[in-house]
Short mmCIF file of C-alpha atoms in Angstrom, two decimals:
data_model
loop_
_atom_site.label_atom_id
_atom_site.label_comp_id
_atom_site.label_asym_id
_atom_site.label_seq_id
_atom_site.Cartn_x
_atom_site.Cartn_y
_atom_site.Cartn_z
CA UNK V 1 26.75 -40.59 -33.43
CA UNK V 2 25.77 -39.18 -37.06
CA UNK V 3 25.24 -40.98 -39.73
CA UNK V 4 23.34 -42.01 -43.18
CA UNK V 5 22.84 -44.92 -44.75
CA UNK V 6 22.27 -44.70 -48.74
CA UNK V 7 20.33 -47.77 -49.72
CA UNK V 8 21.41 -48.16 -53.14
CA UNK V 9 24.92 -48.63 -54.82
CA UNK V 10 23.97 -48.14 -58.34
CA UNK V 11 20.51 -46.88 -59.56
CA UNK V 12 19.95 -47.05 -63.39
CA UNK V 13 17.07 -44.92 -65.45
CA UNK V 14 16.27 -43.79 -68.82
CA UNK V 15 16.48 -40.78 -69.93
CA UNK V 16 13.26 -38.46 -69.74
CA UNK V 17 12.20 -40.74 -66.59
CA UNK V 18 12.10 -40.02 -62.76
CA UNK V 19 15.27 -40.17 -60.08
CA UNK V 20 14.93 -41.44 -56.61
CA UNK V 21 18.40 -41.63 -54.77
CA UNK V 22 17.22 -42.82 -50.85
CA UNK V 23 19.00 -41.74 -47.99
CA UNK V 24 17.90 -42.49 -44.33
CA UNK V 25 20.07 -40.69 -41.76
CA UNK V 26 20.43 -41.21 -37.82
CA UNK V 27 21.21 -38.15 -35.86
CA UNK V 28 20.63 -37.53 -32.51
CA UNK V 29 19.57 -33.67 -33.00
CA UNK V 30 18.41 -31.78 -35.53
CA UNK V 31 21.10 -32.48 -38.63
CA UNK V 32 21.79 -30.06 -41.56
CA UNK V 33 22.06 -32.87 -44.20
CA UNK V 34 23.37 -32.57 -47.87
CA UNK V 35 23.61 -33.82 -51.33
CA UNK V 36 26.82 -33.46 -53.35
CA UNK V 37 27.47 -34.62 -57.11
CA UNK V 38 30.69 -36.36 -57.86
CA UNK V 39 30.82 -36.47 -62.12
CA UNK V 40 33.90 -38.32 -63.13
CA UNK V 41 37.10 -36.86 -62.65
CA UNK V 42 35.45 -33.96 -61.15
CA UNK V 43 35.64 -32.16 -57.57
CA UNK V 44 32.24 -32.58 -55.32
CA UNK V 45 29.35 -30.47 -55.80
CA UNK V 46 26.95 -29.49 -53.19
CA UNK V 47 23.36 -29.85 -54.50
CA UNK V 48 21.52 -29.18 -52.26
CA UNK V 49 21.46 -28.54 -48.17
CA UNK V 50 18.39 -28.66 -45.58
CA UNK V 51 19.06 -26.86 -42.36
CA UNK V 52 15.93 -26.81 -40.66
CA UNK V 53 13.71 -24.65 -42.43
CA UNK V 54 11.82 -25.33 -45.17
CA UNK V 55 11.35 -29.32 -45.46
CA UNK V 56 11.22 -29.13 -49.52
CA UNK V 57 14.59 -28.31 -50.58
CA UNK V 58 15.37 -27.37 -53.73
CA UNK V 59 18.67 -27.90 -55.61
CA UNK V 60 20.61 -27.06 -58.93
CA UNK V 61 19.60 -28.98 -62.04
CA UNK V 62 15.83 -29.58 -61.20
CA UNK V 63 17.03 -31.76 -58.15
CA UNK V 64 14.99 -31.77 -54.98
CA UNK V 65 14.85 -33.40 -51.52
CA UNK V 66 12.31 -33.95 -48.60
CA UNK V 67 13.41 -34.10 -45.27
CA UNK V 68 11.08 -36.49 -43.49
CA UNK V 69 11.72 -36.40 -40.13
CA UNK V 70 9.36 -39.16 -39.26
CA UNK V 71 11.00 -41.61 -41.59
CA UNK V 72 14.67 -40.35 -40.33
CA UNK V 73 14.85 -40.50 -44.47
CA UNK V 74 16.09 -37.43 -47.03
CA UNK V 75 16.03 -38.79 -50.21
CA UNK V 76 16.74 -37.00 -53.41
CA UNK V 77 14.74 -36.40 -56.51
CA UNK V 78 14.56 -35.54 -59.75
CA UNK V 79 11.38 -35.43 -62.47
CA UNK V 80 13.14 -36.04 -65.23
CA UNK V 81 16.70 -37.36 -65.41
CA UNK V 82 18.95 -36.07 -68.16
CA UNK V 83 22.62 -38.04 -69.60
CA UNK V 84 24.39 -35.23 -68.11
CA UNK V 85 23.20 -36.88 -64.56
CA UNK V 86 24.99 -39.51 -65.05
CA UNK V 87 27.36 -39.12 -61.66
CA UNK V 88 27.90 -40.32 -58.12
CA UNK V 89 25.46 -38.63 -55.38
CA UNK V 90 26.54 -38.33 -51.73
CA UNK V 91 24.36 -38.16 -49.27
CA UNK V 92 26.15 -36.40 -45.98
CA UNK V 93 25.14 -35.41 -42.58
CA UNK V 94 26.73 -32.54 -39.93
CA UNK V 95 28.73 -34.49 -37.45
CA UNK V 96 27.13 -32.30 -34.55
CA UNK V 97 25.25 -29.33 -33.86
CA UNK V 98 28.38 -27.28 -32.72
CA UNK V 99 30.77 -28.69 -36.05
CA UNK V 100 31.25 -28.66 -39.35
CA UNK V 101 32.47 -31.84 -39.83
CA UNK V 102 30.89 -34.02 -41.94
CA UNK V 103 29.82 -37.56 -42.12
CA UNK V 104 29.70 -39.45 -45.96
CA UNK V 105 27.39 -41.81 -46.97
CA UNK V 106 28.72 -44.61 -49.11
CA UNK V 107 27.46 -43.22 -52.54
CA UNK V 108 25.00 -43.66 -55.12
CA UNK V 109 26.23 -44.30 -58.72
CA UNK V 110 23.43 -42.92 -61.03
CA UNK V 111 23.69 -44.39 -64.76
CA UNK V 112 21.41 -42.75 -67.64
CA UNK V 113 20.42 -44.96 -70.46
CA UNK V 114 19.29 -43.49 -73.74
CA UNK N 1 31.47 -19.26 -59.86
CA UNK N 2 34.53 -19.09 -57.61
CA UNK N 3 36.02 -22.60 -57.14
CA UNK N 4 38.46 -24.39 -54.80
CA UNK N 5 41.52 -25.61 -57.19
CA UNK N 6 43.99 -28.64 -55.98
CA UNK N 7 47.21 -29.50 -57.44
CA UNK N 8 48.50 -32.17 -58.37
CA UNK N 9 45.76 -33.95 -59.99
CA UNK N 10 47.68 -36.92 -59.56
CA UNK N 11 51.16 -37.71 -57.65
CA UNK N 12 53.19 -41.19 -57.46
CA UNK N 13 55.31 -41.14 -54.93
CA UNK N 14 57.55 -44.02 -53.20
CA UNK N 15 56.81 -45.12 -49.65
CA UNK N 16 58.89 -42.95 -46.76
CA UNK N 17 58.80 -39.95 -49.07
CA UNK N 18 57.64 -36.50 -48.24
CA UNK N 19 54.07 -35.21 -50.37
CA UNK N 20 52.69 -31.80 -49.97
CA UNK N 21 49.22 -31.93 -51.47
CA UNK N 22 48.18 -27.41 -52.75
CA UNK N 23 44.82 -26.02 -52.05
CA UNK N 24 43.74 -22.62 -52.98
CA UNK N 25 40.61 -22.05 -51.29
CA UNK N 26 37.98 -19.31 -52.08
CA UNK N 27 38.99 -16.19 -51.42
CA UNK N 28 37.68 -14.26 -48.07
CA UNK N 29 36.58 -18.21 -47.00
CA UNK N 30 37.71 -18.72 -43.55
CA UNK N 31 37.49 -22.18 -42.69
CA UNK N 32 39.59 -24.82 -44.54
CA UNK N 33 39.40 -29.07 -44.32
CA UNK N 34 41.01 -31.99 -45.62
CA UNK N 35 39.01 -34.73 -46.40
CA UNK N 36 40.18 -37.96 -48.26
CA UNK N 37 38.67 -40.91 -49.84
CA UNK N 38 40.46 -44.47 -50.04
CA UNK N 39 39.48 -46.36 -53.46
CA UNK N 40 35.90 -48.07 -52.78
CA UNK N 41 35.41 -46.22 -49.67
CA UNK N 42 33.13 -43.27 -48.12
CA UNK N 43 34.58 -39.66 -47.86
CA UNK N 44 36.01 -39.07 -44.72
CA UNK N 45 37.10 -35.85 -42.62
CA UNK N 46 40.48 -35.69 -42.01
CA UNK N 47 41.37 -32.06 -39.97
CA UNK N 48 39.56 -28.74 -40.38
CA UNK N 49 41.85 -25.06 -39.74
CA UNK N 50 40.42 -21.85 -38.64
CA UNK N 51 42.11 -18.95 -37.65
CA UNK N 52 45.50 -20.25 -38.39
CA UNK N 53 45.18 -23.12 -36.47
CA UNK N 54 43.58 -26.67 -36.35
CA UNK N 55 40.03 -26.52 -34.76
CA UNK N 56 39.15 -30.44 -35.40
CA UNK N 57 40.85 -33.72 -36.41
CA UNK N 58 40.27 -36.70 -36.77
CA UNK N 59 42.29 -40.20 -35.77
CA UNK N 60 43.33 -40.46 -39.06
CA UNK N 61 44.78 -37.14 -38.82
CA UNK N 62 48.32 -38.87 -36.81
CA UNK N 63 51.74 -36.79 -36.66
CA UNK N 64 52.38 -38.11 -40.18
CA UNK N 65 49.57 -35.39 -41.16
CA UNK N 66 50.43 -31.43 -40.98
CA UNK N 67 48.70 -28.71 -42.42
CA UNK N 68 49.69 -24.97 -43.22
CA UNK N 69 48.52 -21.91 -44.35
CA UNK N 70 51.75 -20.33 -45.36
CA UNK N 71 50.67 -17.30 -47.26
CA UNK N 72 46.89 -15.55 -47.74
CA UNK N 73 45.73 -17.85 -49.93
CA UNK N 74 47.13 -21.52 -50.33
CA UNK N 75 46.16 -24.24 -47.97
CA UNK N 76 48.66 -27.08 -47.74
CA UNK N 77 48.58 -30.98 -46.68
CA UNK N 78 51.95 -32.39 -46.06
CA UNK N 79 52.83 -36.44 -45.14
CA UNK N 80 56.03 -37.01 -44.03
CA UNK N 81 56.75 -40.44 -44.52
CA UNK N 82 54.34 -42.10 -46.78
CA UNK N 83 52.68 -45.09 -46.07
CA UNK N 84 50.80 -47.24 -49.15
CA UNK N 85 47.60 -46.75 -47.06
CA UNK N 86 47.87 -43.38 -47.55
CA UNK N 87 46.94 -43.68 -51.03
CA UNK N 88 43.35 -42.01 -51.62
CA UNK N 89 42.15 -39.11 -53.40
CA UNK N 90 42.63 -36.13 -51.40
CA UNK N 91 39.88 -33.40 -51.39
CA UNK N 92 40.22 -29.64 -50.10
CA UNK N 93 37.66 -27.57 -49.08
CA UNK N 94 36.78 -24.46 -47.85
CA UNK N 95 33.61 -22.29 -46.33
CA UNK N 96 32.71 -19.03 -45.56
CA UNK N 97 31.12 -17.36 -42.71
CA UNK N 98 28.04 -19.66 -42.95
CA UNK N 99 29.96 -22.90 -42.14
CA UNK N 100 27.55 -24.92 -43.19
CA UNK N 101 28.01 -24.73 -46.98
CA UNK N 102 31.06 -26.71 -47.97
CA UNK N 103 32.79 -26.29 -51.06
CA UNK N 104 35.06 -29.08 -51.77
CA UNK N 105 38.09 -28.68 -55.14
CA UNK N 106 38.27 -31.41 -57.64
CA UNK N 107 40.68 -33.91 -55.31
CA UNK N 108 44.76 -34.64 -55.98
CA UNK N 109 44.56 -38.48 -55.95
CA UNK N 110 47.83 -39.69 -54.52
CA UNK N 111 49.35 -43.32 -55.56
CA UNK N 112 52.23 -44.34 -52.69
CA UNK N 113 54.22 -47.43 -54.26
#
């Protein structure tokens, strides 16, 4: 069965400094994997999506991730992290090849200090 | 950007009651879901509807759960008898022909007392 794993609750950085949210996923195909954006008493956002083309993928708000097959890991990036990224990040897998169901990881909470 | 919009942002309702949870997808989307997330708990799927009918669901998804799609363009979740574990936010969602971008509305969190 699908899933991912997100390996931190709560990930704190200042302002002006680099993001690394770390996702490791276990499928037993090919996945189309996901990041969605949670701000507070908003909806979710999709970020970002890889579905087996290019590796790089490339996001809204300057937010990238690298699907590493090798490592079974797509974690999420981001040069420079701004206040407004202050939010919780999902990390989420396809169920299957053949639905659209998908499978939540547990969450990041990203905090941005002045 | 078009959007997926929920209502009620928030509903208190007593156990045993009835709650109908409103989704207007995106227009010309095709495929609708339910997905719901218990306080300090992942996301999960509860029943996706295609074609006027359900095409997935999940164990969750018991004969408590119903869905409809009662005119072009709303997208309802009903519960017939609440239960306190039913108590979660609530998130719609719908997709287009791609099905594999997702676009999820802003949740109805639901308090059963």
């Amino acid at each position: 069965a699908q899933s991912v794993t997100q390996l931190d609750s709560h990930v704190s950085v200042s302002e002006g400094t680099p993001v690394l949210l770390r996702c490791n996923y276990s499928s037993s195909y090919s996945p189309s994997l996901f990041w969605y954006v949670q701000h507070p008493n908003k909806g979710l956002q999709l970020l970002l999506k890889y579905t087996s083309a290019a590796t790089l993928v490339k996001g809204i708000n300057g937010f990238e991730a690298e699907f590493k097959k090798s490592e079974t890991s797509f974690h999420l990036t981001k040069p420079s992290a701004h206040m407004s990224d202050a939010a919780e990040y999902f990390c989420v897998v396809s169920a299957s090849y053949n639905t659209d169901k998908l499978i939540f990881g547990t969450g990041t909470r990203l905090q941005v200090f002045p | 950007e078009p959007e997926v919009t929920q209502t009620p942002s928030h509903q208190v309702t007593q156990m045993g009651q009835e709650v109908i949870l409103r989704c207007v997808p995106i227009s010309n989307h095709l495929y609708f879901y339910w997905y719901r997330q218990i306080l300090g708990q992942k996301v999960e799927f509860l029943v996706s509807f295609y074609n006027n009918e359900i095409s997935e669901k999940s164990e969750i998804f018991d004969d408590q759960f119903s869905v409809e799609r009662p005119d072009g363009s709303n997208f309802t979740l009903k519960i017939r008898s609440t239960k306190l574990e039913d108590s979660a936010m609530y998130f719609c969602a719908s997709s287009g022909d791609s099905r594999n971008t997702i676009y999820f509305g802003e949740g109805s969190w639901l308090t059963v007392v």
